[in-house]
Amino acid sequence: MHPIPVLTVQTAPFDDQRPGTSGLRRKTAVFEGKKNYLQNYIQSLLSSIDLRDRQGCTMVVGSDGRYFSRAATEVIVQMAAANGIGRLVIGHNGLLSTPAVSCIIRKIKAIGGIILTASHSPGGPVGDFGIKFNVANGGPSPDTVMEKISQVSRTLEEYAICPDLRIDLSRLGRQEFDLENKFKPFRVEIIDSVEVYLQMLRNIFDFSAIKSLLTGPDQLKLHIDAMNGVMGPYVRRILCDELGAPANSAVNCVPLEDFGGQPPEPNLTYASSLVDAMKGGDFGFGAAFDADGDRYMILGENGFFVNPSDSLAVMAANLAAIPYFRQQGVKGFARSMATSTALDRVAKAMKLALYETPAGWRYFGNLMDSGRCSLCGEESFGTGSDHIREKDGLWSVLMWLSIMAARKQTVEQIVREHWAKFGRHYYCRFDYEALDPRVAFYLMRDLEAIIIDKAFMSQRFSVGDHVYSVEKSENFEYVDPVDGTVARNQGLRIIFSDAARLVFRMSGSGGGMGTTIRIYAESFERDPERHNRETQVRGVGGGVSLEKRMTALDQIRCLH
């Protein structure tokens, strides 16, 4: 066998390869069809790692199984070998959930990991593709790393690759390759996608308590939708094989390149078949996962929907049910700024610190690494804890099942008791997608000029029979309490005197198809008699429709 040649290929830089909140996301056709687009980005990513750290190091690679993942994985392997990486650990058939990648990076002390996913975005040839780089703590790249990747990408003139190197993703075990000018062989290890992650979960939860809940004469009946993403093997192995849920509890468990033609987004719109099944009343607990397994949705009997912000607060209030937190103790909580303030009330009751961060999971990593935070979450169906450095969908489901086993209550009973104790935060989000980036920029700039004006601070807005007094309005700025770094322009927020809020934020994780502006509305209701309203009807004041509340926004605009 001759050593495999290492080639240097000439290329030209692209000016659009700065990673966003969740890595670099583009239409699949861009990665697949633009010559060297994928290779340039992978070279920029690998070059962002200091050469001394890169030589001989270990990296993890996984994907959510979407279209183009296998071809991209092959290129990553060929380029990692050529760039001096010593060992790659890859999931069986290339599949690894995002939480599993974080778990494996931490367990084997890898320098980082590459995850091929565009999260909840559609798959297939006309869908989206994405590349995330997680660093040595298992979490997403911080701003400094993303900036370094971006800088390299703007001046890149060549990339290194071993085009003759071929691996078999379907064969578990070690594969070794001799390369030209390399003293040690390059190693690839194909590992079971689930095993390391499952071992971690066994050390966090009381599996016997969950198993008792899911088996026996009074078993809790589950309906779990893996949405044809990466979670199928995890759901089958952990919930069915390990914890005893019947095999027919789980649906859409075969990972498909186009996720069956639906966006793998666990919400009431795209997981509608789960919603319909739960409304039938045959199941006591339902859940859906996104493509890479870091987001989730929880439904109770008869389709009772658990808002993600409420889910986070309920978990926080019930951590004593989980062995991991009983052993580790609880250090503090964190949420993204746009997430409802339901968690804040739990933190106050438990006399624990509450950190409010910008959008993006990377901001939680510093808090956890420094021992400040045990549980965190965001409004976009993601929660997690310091067991890894990513949001974790299946962990969240096991949190809920553990709480149900301990309290011997239904999902709805648990949530309603929580509201009765802490009050209810009515909360909703509106997405305005595919906007012209210039229009979005000027809209946000003009709105900021209005709300930071001194005159705005004394404004009162009448909506229905309710009057809102502005207490605070600003462009949110975050100073990291660990390293002092400052993140500016993280979203406009208007806080009213009765704990109601309006938040406006431009999203940075789209697939390059225009800009998204998200508007979040929140109001607080202490009175249990008023906890039964539909969120969209209730709005920001008692019995106020969204249409009327939007007239409040019009009033804000008219002030200009």
Coordinates of C-alpha atoms in Angstrom, one line a residue:
M1 CA 0.0 0.0 0.0
H2 CA 1.5 3.4 -1.0
P3 CA 1.0 6.3 1.3
I4 CA -1.9 8.6 0.5
P5 CA -0.8 11.8 -1.2
V6 CA -1.6 15.2 0.4
L7 CA -2.5 17.8 -2.1
T8 CA -2.6 21.6 -1.9
V9 CA -5.4 23.0 -4.1
Q10 CA -5.5 26.7 -5.2
T11 CA -8.8 28.5 -4.5
A12 CA -10.3 32.0 -4.1
P13 CA -12.0 33.4 -1.0
F14 CA -15.7 33.9 -0.6
D15 CA -17.0 37.0 1.2
D16 CA -20.0 35.3 2.9
Q17 CA -18.5 32.7 5.2
R18 CA -18.8 34.4 8.5
P19 CA -20.6 31.9 10.8
G20 CA -23.8 33.1 12.5
T21 CA -25.4 32.1 15.8
S22 CA -25.5 28.4 14.8
G23 CA -22.6 28.1 12.5
L24 CA -22.7 28.7 8.7
R25 CA -26.1 27.9 7.1
R26 CA -26.9 28.2 3.5
K27 CA -29.1 26.6 0.9
T28 CA -27.8 23.1 0.2
A29 CA -27.2 24.1 -3.4
V30 CA -24.6 26.6 -2.3
F31 CA -22.5 24.0 -0.5
E32 CA -23.1 21.4 -3.1
G33 CA -22.9 23.4 -6.3
K34 CA -20.4 26.3 -5.7
K35 CA -16.9 25.1 -6.5
N36 CA -14.7 24.9 -3.4
Y37 CA -17.4 26.6 -1.1
L38 CA -17.4 23.6 1.3
Q39 CA -13.7 23.1 1.1
N40 CA -12.9 26.8 1.7
Y41 CA -15.1 26.8 4.8
I42 CA -13.6 23.6 6.2
Q43 CA -10.1 24.9 5.6
S44 CA -11.0 28.2 7.3
L45 CA -12.4 26.3 10.3
L46 CA -9.4 24.0 10.6
S47 CA -6.9 26.9 10.1
S48 CA -8.6 28.8 13.0
I49 CA -7.2 26.1 15.3
D50 CA -3.6 27.0 16.3
L51 CA -1.2 24.7 14.3
R52 CA 0.5 23.4 17.5
D53 CA -2.9 22.4 18.9
R54 CA -4.0 20.9 15.6
Q55 CA -1.1 18.5 15.1
G56 CA -2.1 15.0 16.1
C57 CA -5.3 16.2 18.0
T58 CA -8.7 14.4 18.2
M59 CA -11.9 15.8 16.7
V60 CA -15.5 14.6 16.6
V61 CA -17.7 14.6 13.5
G62 CA -21.4 14.0 13.3
S63 CA -24.5 15.0 11.3
D64 CA -28.3 15.0 11.5
G65 CA -28.5 12.8 8.4
R66 CA -29.7 15.5 6.1
Y67 CA -29.0 15.4 2.3
F68 CA -25.3 16.1 1.4
S69 CA -24.1 15.1 4.9
R70 CA -22.3 11.9 3.7
A71 CA -20.5 13.8 0.9
A72 CA -19.5 16.6 3.2
T73 CA -18.3 14.1 5.9
E74 CA -16.0 12.5 3.3
V75 CA -14.5 15.9 2.4
I76 CA -14.0 16.8 6.1
V77 CA -12.2 13.5 6.7
Q78 CA -9.9 14.1 3.7
M79 CA -9.2 17.7 4.8
A80 CA -8.7 16.8 8.5
A81 CA -6.1 14.2 7.5
A82 CA -4.3 16.7 5.3
N83 CA -4.3 19.4 8.0
G84 CA -2.6 17.3 10.6
I85 CA -5.5 16.1 12.7
G86 CA -4.5 12.8 14.2
R87 CA -7.8 11.2 14.9
L88 CA -11.5 11.6 14.0
V89 CA -14.3 10.1 16.0
I90 CA -17.4 9.8 13.8
G91 CA -20.9 8.5 14.6
H92 CA -22.1 5.3 12.9
N93 CA -23.3 6.1 9.4
G94 CA -22.1 9.7 10.1
L95 CA -25.0 10.2 12.6
L96 CA -24.6 12.0 15.9
S97 CA -27.0 14.3 17.7
T98 CA -25.7 17.7 18.7
P99 CA -26.0 16.9 22.4
A100 CA -24.1 13.6 21.8
V101 CA -21.3 15.5 20.0
S102 CA -21.0 17.8 23.0
C103 CA -21.0 14.8 25.4
I104 CA -18.3 13.0 23.4
I105 CA -16.0 16.0 23.0
R106 CA -16.0 16.4 26.8
K107 CA -15.6 12.7 27.5
I108 CA -12.6 12.1 25.2
K109 CA -11.2 15.6 25.7
A110 CA -11.3 16.3 21.9
I111 CA -10.1 19.7 20.6
G112 CA -13.6 20.2 19.2
G113 CA -16.2 18.8 16.9
I114 CA -17.9 19.5 13.5
I115 CA -21.7 19.1 13.3
L116 CA -23.4 19.0 10.0
T117 CA -26.9 20.3 10.7
A118 CA -29.2 23.2 9.9
S119 CA -31.3 22.4 13.0
H120 CA -35.0 22.7 12.3
S121 CA -34.6 23.9 8.7
P122 CA -35.8 21.7 5.8
G123 CA -33.5 19.1 4.3
G124 CA -33.2 17.6 0.8
P125 CA -31.5 19.0 -2.3
V126 CA -33.6 22.2 -2.2
G127 CA -33.4 22.5 1.6
D128 CA -30.7 24.0 3.9
F129 CA -27.3 22.8 5.0
G130 CA -25.2 23.9 7.9
I131 CA -21.8 23.4 9.5
K132 CA -21.3 24.0 13.3
F133 CA -18.0 24.0 15.0
N134 CA -18.1 23.2 18.7
V135 CA -15.0 23.9 20.8
A136 CA -13.1 21.9 23.5
N137 CA -15.7 22.5 26.2
G138 CA -18.3 20.9 23.9
G139 CA -20.2 24.1 23.3
P140 CA -20.7 26.3 20.2
S141 CA -17.9 28.5 19.0
P142 CA -17.6 31.8 21.0
D143 CA -17.4 35.1 19.0
T144 CA -13.6 35.1 19.0
V145 CA -13.4 31.7 17.2
M146 CA -16.2 32.7 14.7
E147 CA -14.3 35.9 14.0
K148 CA -11.1 34.0 13.4
I149 CA -12.8 31.6 11.0
S150 CA -14.3 34.6 9.2
Q151 CA -10.9 36.3 8.9
V152 CA -9.2 33.2 7.4
S153 CA -12.1 32.7 4.9
R154 CA -11.7 36.3 3.5
T155 CA -8.1 35.8 2.5
L156 CA -7.9 32.0 1.8
E157 CA -5.9 31.1 -1.3
E158 CA -5.4 27.3 -0.9
Y159 CA -6.7 24.3 1.0
A160 CA -5.1 20.9 1.8
I161 CA -6.9 17.6 1.1
C162 CA -6.2 13.9 0.6
P163 CA -8.7 13.1 -2.2
D164 CA -7.8 9.4 -2.4
L165 CA -8.6 8.8 1.3
R166 CA -11.9 6.7 1.6
I167 CA -13.6 5.7 4.7
D168 CA -16.5 3.3 5.4
L169 CA -19.0 5.1 7.7
S170 CA -21.1 1.9 8.1
R171 CA -18.3 -0.1 9.7
L172 CA -17.9 0.3 13.5
G173 CA -14.3 0.3 14.7
R174 CA -10.9 1.9 13.8
Q175 CA -9.6 2.6 10.3
E176 CA -6.0 3.7 9.8
F177 CA -4.3 5.5 6.9
D178 CA -0.7 6.2 6.1
L179 CA -0.2 9.6 4.5
E180 CA 2.7 11.1 2.7
N181 CA 5.1 13.0 4.9
K182 CA 3.3 11.9 8.1
F183 CA 5.1 9.8 10.7
K184 CA 2.0 8.6 12.5
P185 CA -1.0 7.0 10.7
F186 CA -4.2 9.0 10.5
R187 CA -7.0 7.3 12.5
V188 CA -10.8 7.3 12.0
E189 CA -13.0 5.7 14.7
I190 CA -16.6 4.9 13.8
I191 CA -18.5 4.6 17.1
D192 CA -22.0 3.7 18.1
S193 CA -24.0 6.9 17.8
V194 CA -25.9 6.4 21.1
E195 CA -23.7 4.6 23.6
V196 CA -21.6 7.3 25.1
Y197 CA -24.6 9.7 25.4
L198 CA -26.7 6.9 27.0
Q199 CA -24.0 6.2 29.6
M200 CA -24.0 9.9 30.6
L201 CA -27.8 9.9 31.0
R202 CA -27.7 6.9 33.2
N203 CA -25.5 8.9 35.6
I204 CA -27.9 11.8 35.6
F205 CA -31.4 10.3 36.0
D206 CA -33.0 7.5 38.1
F207 CA -33.7 5.2 35.2
S208 CA -35.6 2.7 37.4
A209 CA -38.0 5.4 38.5
I210 CA -38.7 6.4 34.8
K211 CA -39.0 2.7 33.8
S212 CA -41.6 2.2 36.5
L213 CA -43.6 5.1 35.1
L214 CA -43.5 3.7 31.5
T215 CA -44.2 0.1 32.3
G216 CA -46.7 -1.9 34.4
P217 CA -50.5 -1.7 34.7
D218 CA -50.7 2.1 35.2
Q219 CA -48.0 2.9 32.6
L220 CA -47.8 6.4 31.2
K221 CA -48.5 6.1 27.5
L222 CA -46.0 8.0 25.3
H223 CA -46.2 9.3 21.8
I224 CA -42.7 10.4 20.6
D225 CA -42.1 11.9 17.1
A226 CA -38.4 11.9 16.0
M227 CA -39.5 13.8 12.9
N228 CA -37.2 11.6 10.7
G229 CA -34.1 13.3 12.0
V230 CA -31.1 12.0 14.0
M231 CA -33.2 11.3 17.1
G232 CA -34.7 8.0 15.8
P233 CA -31.9 5.7 17.0
Y234 CA -31.7 7.6 20.4
V235 CA -35.5 7.4 21.0
R236 CA -35.6 3.7 20.2
R237 CA -32.6 2.7 22.2
I238 CA -33.1 4.9 25.3
L239 CA -36.9 5.3 25.6
C240 CA -38.0 1.9 24.2
D241 CA -35.1 -0.6 24.7
E242 CA -33.7 0.9 27.9
L243 CA -36.7 2.4 29.7
G244 CA -39.4 0.0 28.5
A245 CA -41.7 2.2 26.5
P246 CA -43.5 0.0 23.8
A247 CA -41.9 0.1 20.4
N248 CA -45.0 1.7 18.9
S249 CA -44.6 4.7 21.3
A250 CA -42.1 6.2 18.8
V251 CA -42.9 7.3 15.3
N252 CA -40.8 8.7 12.4
C253 CA -37.7 7.1 13.8
V254 CA -35.9 6.4 10.5
P255 CA -33.5 9.3 9.7
L256 CA -34.3 10.6 6.1
E257 CA -32.2 13.0 4.0
D258 CA -35.3 15.2 3.5
F259 CA -36.9 14.4 6.9
G260 CA -39.9 13.1 5.0
G261 CA -40.5 16.4 3.2
Q262 CA -41.4 18.3 6.4
P263 CA -39.3 20.8 8.2
P264 CA -38.0 18.9 11.3
E265 CA -39.3 21.6 13.6
P266 CA -40.9 20.6 16.9
N267 CA -43.7 23.1 17.1
L268 CA -47.5 23.1 16.9
T269 CA -47.4 23.7 13.1
Y270 CA -44.9 21.2 11.8
A271 CA -45.5 18.5 14.5
S272 CA -49.2 18.6 13.7
S273 CA -49.6 14.8 13.5
L274 CA -48.2 14.6 17.1
V275 CA -50.7 17.3 18.2
D276 CA -53.6 15.4 16.6
A277 CA -52.5 12.1 18.2
M278 CA -52.3 13.8 21.6
K279 CA -55.7 15.5 21.2
G280 CA -57.2 12.0 20.9
G281 CA -56.7 11.4 24.6
D282 CA -55.0 8.0 24.3
F283 CA -51.6 9.3 25.4
G284 CA -50.4 11.0 28.5
F285 CA -47.2 12.4 27.3
G286 CA -46.0 13.5 23.8
A287 CA -42.7 15.0 22.5
A288 CA -41.1 15.9 19.2
F289 CA -37.5 16.6 18.4
D290 CA -35.8 18.7 15.7
A291 CA -33.3 17.3 13.2
D292 CA -30.2 17.3 15.4
G293 CA -31.9 16.6 18.7
D294 CA -31.2 19.7 20.7
R295 CA -34.7 21.2 20.6
Y296 CA -37.9 19.6 21.8
M297 CA -41.6 20.2 22.3
I298 CA -43.7 18.7 25.2
L299 CA -47.4 18.0 25.0
G300 CA -49.6 16.6 27.8
E301 CA -52.8 14.6 27.6
N302 CA -55.4 16.0 25.2
G303 CA -52.8 18.1 23.5
F304 CA -51.9 20.4 26.4
F305 CA -49.0 22.4 25.1
V306 CA -46.1 23.4 27.3
N307 CA -44.6 26.7 26.3
P308 CA -40.7 26.3 26.2
S309 CA -40.3 29.2 28.7
D310 CA -42.7 27.5 31.1
S311 CA -40.9 24.2 30.6
L312 CA -37.6 25.7 31.7
A313 CA -39.2 27.3 34.8
V314 CA -41.0 24.0 35.7
M315 CA -37.7 22.1 35.4
A316 CA -36.0 24.7 37.6
A317 CA -38.6 24.4 40.3
N318 CA -38.4 20.6 40.4
L319 CA -34.6 19.9 40.2
A320 CA -34.8 18.0 43.5
A321 CA -36.4 15.2 41.6
I322 CA -33.2 14.5 39.6
P323 CA -30.2 12.6 41.3
Y324 CA -27.7 14.7 39.3
F325 CA -28.8 18.0 40.9
R326 CA -29.2 16.5 44.3
Q327 CA -25.6 15.4 44.1
Q328 CA -24.1 18.4 42.3
G329 CA -26.2 21.2 44.0
V330 CA -27.8 24.0 42.0
K331 CA -25.6 27.0 41.4
G332 CA -27.8 29.4 39.4
F333 CA -30.0 29.8 36.3
A334 CA -29.6 31.5 32.9
R335 CA -32.0 32.3 30.0
S336 CA -31.7 34.2 26.8
M337 CA -33.1 37.8 26.9
A338 CA -36.0 37.0 24.7
T339 CA -37.1 34.1 26.8
S340 CA -40.0 34.8 29.2
T341 CA -39.2 35.9 32.8
A342 CA -41.0 32.8 34.3
L343 CA -37.5 31.4 35.3
D344 CA -36.7 34.6 37.1
R345 CA -39.5 34.0 39.6
V346 CA -38.3 30.5 40.4
A347 CA -34.7 31.8 40.8
K348 CA -35.9 34.5 43.2
A349 CA -37.9 32.0 45.3
M350 CA -34.9 29.6 45.4
K351 CA -32.6 32.6 46.2
L352 CA -30.3 31.7 43.2
A353 CA -28.6 33.9 40.7
L354 CA -30.3 34.5 37.3
Y355 CA -28.3 35.5 34.3
E356 CA -29.9 37.1 31.2
T357 CA -27.8 36.5 28.1
P358 CA -28.1 37.3 24.3
A359 CA -29.5 34.7 21.9
G360 CA -27.0 31.9 21.2
W361 CA -26.1 28.9 23.4
R362 CA -22.4 29.9 23.4
Y363 CA -23.1 32.6 26.1
F364 CA -24.2 29.9 28.6
G365 CA -20.9 28.1 28.3
N366 CA -18.8 30.6 30.2
L367 CA -21.3 30.7 33.0
M368 CA -21.3 26.9 33.3
D369 CA -17.5 26.5 33.0
S370 CA -17.1 29.0 35.8
G371 CA -19.5 27.2 38.1
R372 CA -22.2 30.0 38.0
C373 CA -25.0 28.2 36.2
S374 CA -26.6 24.7 36.5
L375 CA -29.7 25.1 34.2
C376 CA -30.4 27.3 31.2
G377 CA -32.7 27.7 28.3
E378 CA -34.2 29.8 25.5
E379 CA -37.6 30.4 24.1
S380 CA -36.9 28.5 20.8
F381 CA -37.6 25.1 22.4
G382 CA -34.1 24.5 23.9
T383 CA -33.1 23.7 27.5
G384 CA -30.0 22.2 29.0
S385 CA -27.8 22.0 32.0
D386 CA -24.1 21.8 32.9
H387 CA -24.0 18.1 32.1
I388 CA -22.9 19.2 28.6
R389 CA -22.5 22.6 26.8
E390 CA -25.5 22.3 24.4
K391 CA -29.2 22.3 24.6
D392 CA -30.5 18.8 24.9
G393 CA -33.9 17.5 23.7
L394 CA -33.9 14.0 25.0
W395 CA -32.4 15.1 28.4
S396 CA -35.3 17.6 28.6
V397 CA -37.8 14.8 28.0
L398 CA -36.2 12.7 30.7
M399 CA -36.4 15.7 33.0
W400 CA -40.1 15.8 32.5
L401 CA -40.6 12.1 32.9
S402 CA -38.5 12.2 36.1
I403 CA -40.6 15.1 37.5
M404 CA -43.9 13.2 36.6
A405 CA -42.6 10.1 38.3
A406 CA -41.7 12.0 41.4
R407 CA -44.8 14.1 41.6
K408 CA -47.2 11.4 40.3
Q409 CA -49.1 14.1 38.3
T410 CA -49.9 14.7 34.7
V411 CA -48.2 17.3 32.6
E412 CA -51.1 19.7 32.8
Q413 CA -51.4 19.3 36.6
I414 CA -47.7 20.1 37.0
V415 CA -47.9 23.2 34.9
R416 CA -51.1 24.5 36.4
E417 CA -49.7 24.0 40.0
H418 CA -46.6 25.9 38.9
W419 CA -48.8 28.8 37.6
A420 CA -50.8 28.8 40.8
K421 CA -47.6 29.1 42.8
F422 CA -45.5 31.5 40.6
G423 CA -48.1 33.2 38.3
R424 CA -48.5 32.6 34.6
H425 CA -46.4 34.3 31.9
Y426 CA -48.5 34.6 28.8
Y427 CA -45.9 34.7 26.0
C428 CA -45.8 34.5 22.2
R429 CA -43.4 35.2 19.3
F430 CA -44.0 36.5 15.8
D431 CA -41.5 35.9 13.0
Y432 CA -41.2 38.1 9.9
E433 CA -39.0 36.2 7.6
A434 CA -37.2 36.7 4.3
L435 CA -37.1 40.5 4.7
D436 CA -34.8 42.7 2.6
P437 CA -31.7 43.1 5.0
R438 CA -31.6 46.8 4.3
V439 CA -35.3 47.3 5.2
A440 CA -34.8 45.2 8.3
F441 CA -31.8 47.2 9.4
Y442 CA -33.5 50.6 8.9
L443 CA -36.7 49.4 10.6
M444 CA -34.7 48.3 13.7
R445 CA -32.6 51.5 13.6
D446 CA -35.7 53.7 13.5
L447 CA -37.4 51.8 16.2
E448 CA -34.3 52.0 18.4
A449 CA -34.2 55.8 18.0
I450 CA -37.8 56.0 19.2
I451 CA -37.5 53.8 22.3
I452 CA -34.2 55.2 23.6
D453 CA -35.5 58.8 23.4
K454 CA -35.9 60.3 26.8
A455 CA -39.5 61.2 26.0
F456 CA -40.4 57.6 25.5
M457 CA -39.6 56.7 29.0
S458 CA -42.6 58.6 30.4
Q459 CA -45.0 57.1 27.8
R460 CA -48.2 55.3 28.8
F461 CA -50.1 53.1 26.3
S462 CA -53.7 52.3 26.5
V463 CA -54.7 48.9 25.1
G464 CA -58.3 47.9 25.8
D465 CA -59.0 48.6 29.5
H466 CA -55.3 48.3 30.4
V467 CA -52.7 51.1 30.6
Y468 CA -49.0 50.2 30.1
S469 CA -46.3 52.4 31.6
V470 CA -42.9 52.2 30.1
E471 CA -40.4 51.3 32.9
K472 CA -37.3 50.7 30.8
S473 CA -36.4 50.6 27.1
E474 CA -33.0 49.9 25.6
N475 CA -30.9 48.0 23.1
F476 CA -29.8 45.0 25.2
E477 CA -26.1 44.8 26.0
Y478 CA -24.5 41.9 27.7
V479 CA -21.3 42.1 29.8
D480 CA -20.0 38.5 30.4
P481 CA -19.5 38.2 34.2
V482 CA -16.7 35.7 33.7
D483 CA -14.4 37.4 31.2
G484 CA -15.9 40.9 30.8
T485 CA -16.5 40.7 27.1
V486 CA -19.3 42.9 25.8
A487 CA -22.0 41.9 23.3
R488 CA -23.8 45.0 22.0
N489 CA -27.0 45.4 19.9
Q490 CA -28.6 42.2 21.1
G491 CA -32.2 43.2 20.7
L492 CA -34.6 46.1 21.5
R493 CA -36.7 45.6 24.6
I494 CA -39.5 47.6 26.2
I495 CA -40.3 46.7 29.8
F496 CA -43.5 47.9 31.3
S497 CA -44.2 48.5 35.0
D498 CA -46.5 45.4 35.3
A499 CA -43.8 42.9 34.1
A500 CA -45.1 43.0 30.5
R501 CA -42.4 43.1 27.8
L502 CA -42.0 43.6 24.1
V503 CA -38.8 42.5 22.5
F504 CA -37.6 43.0 18.9
R505 CA -34.7 41.1 17.6
M506 CA -33.0 40.4 14.2
S507 CA -32.1 36.7 13.9
G508 CA -28.7 35.6 12.8
S509 CA -29.2 31.9 12.1
G510 CA -31.1 31.9 8.8
G511 CA -30.0 30.1 5.6
G512 CA -28.9 33.2 3.8
M513 CA -32.5 33.9 2.5
G514 CA -33.0 37.5 3.7
T515 CA -33.3 38.6 7.3
T516 CA -35.8 37.6 10.0
I517 CA -37.2 40.0 12.6
R518 CA -38.7 38.3 15.6
I519 CA -41.1 40.1 17.9
Y520 CA -41.8 38.7 21.4
A521 CA -44.7 39.7 23.6
E522 CA -45.0 38.8 27.3
S523 CA -47.4 39.6 30.1
F524 CA -47.7 38.4 33.6
E525 CA -50.9 37.2 35.3
R526 CA -50.9 36.4 39.1
D527 CA -54.7 35.6 39.4
P528 CA -55.3 31.9 38.9
E529 CA -58.8 32.7 37.8
R530 CA -57.2 34.2 34.7
H531 CA -54.8 31.4 33.9
N532 CA -57.1 29.6 31.4
R533 CA -57.0 32.0 28.5
E534 CA -55.6 31.4 25.1
T535 CA -52.2 33.2 24.8
Q536 CA -53.1 34.8 21.5
V537 CA -56.3 36.2 22.8
R538 CA -55.0 37.3 26.1
G539 CA -52.0 39.3 24.7
V540 CA -50.2 41.8 26.9
G541 CA -53.2 42.8 28.9
G542 CA -56.3 41.2 30.4
G543 CA -58.4 40.0 27.5
V544 CA -56.6 42.0 24.8
S545 CA -56.3 40.6 21.3
L546 CA -53.0 40.6 19.4
E547 CA -54.5 42.9 16.8
K548 CA -55.2 45.5 19.5
R549 CA -51.8 45.0 21.0
M550 CA -50.2 45.7 17.6
T551 CA -52.0 49.0 17.7
A552 CA -49.7 49.8 20.6
L553 CA -46.8 49.2 18.3
D554 CA -48.3 51.5 15.8
Q555 CA -48.6 54.1 18.6
I556 CA -44.8 53.6 19.2
R557 CA -44.1 54.2 15.5
C558 CA -46.4 57.2 15.4
L559 CA -44.4 58.9 18.2
H560 CA -41.5 59.2 15.7

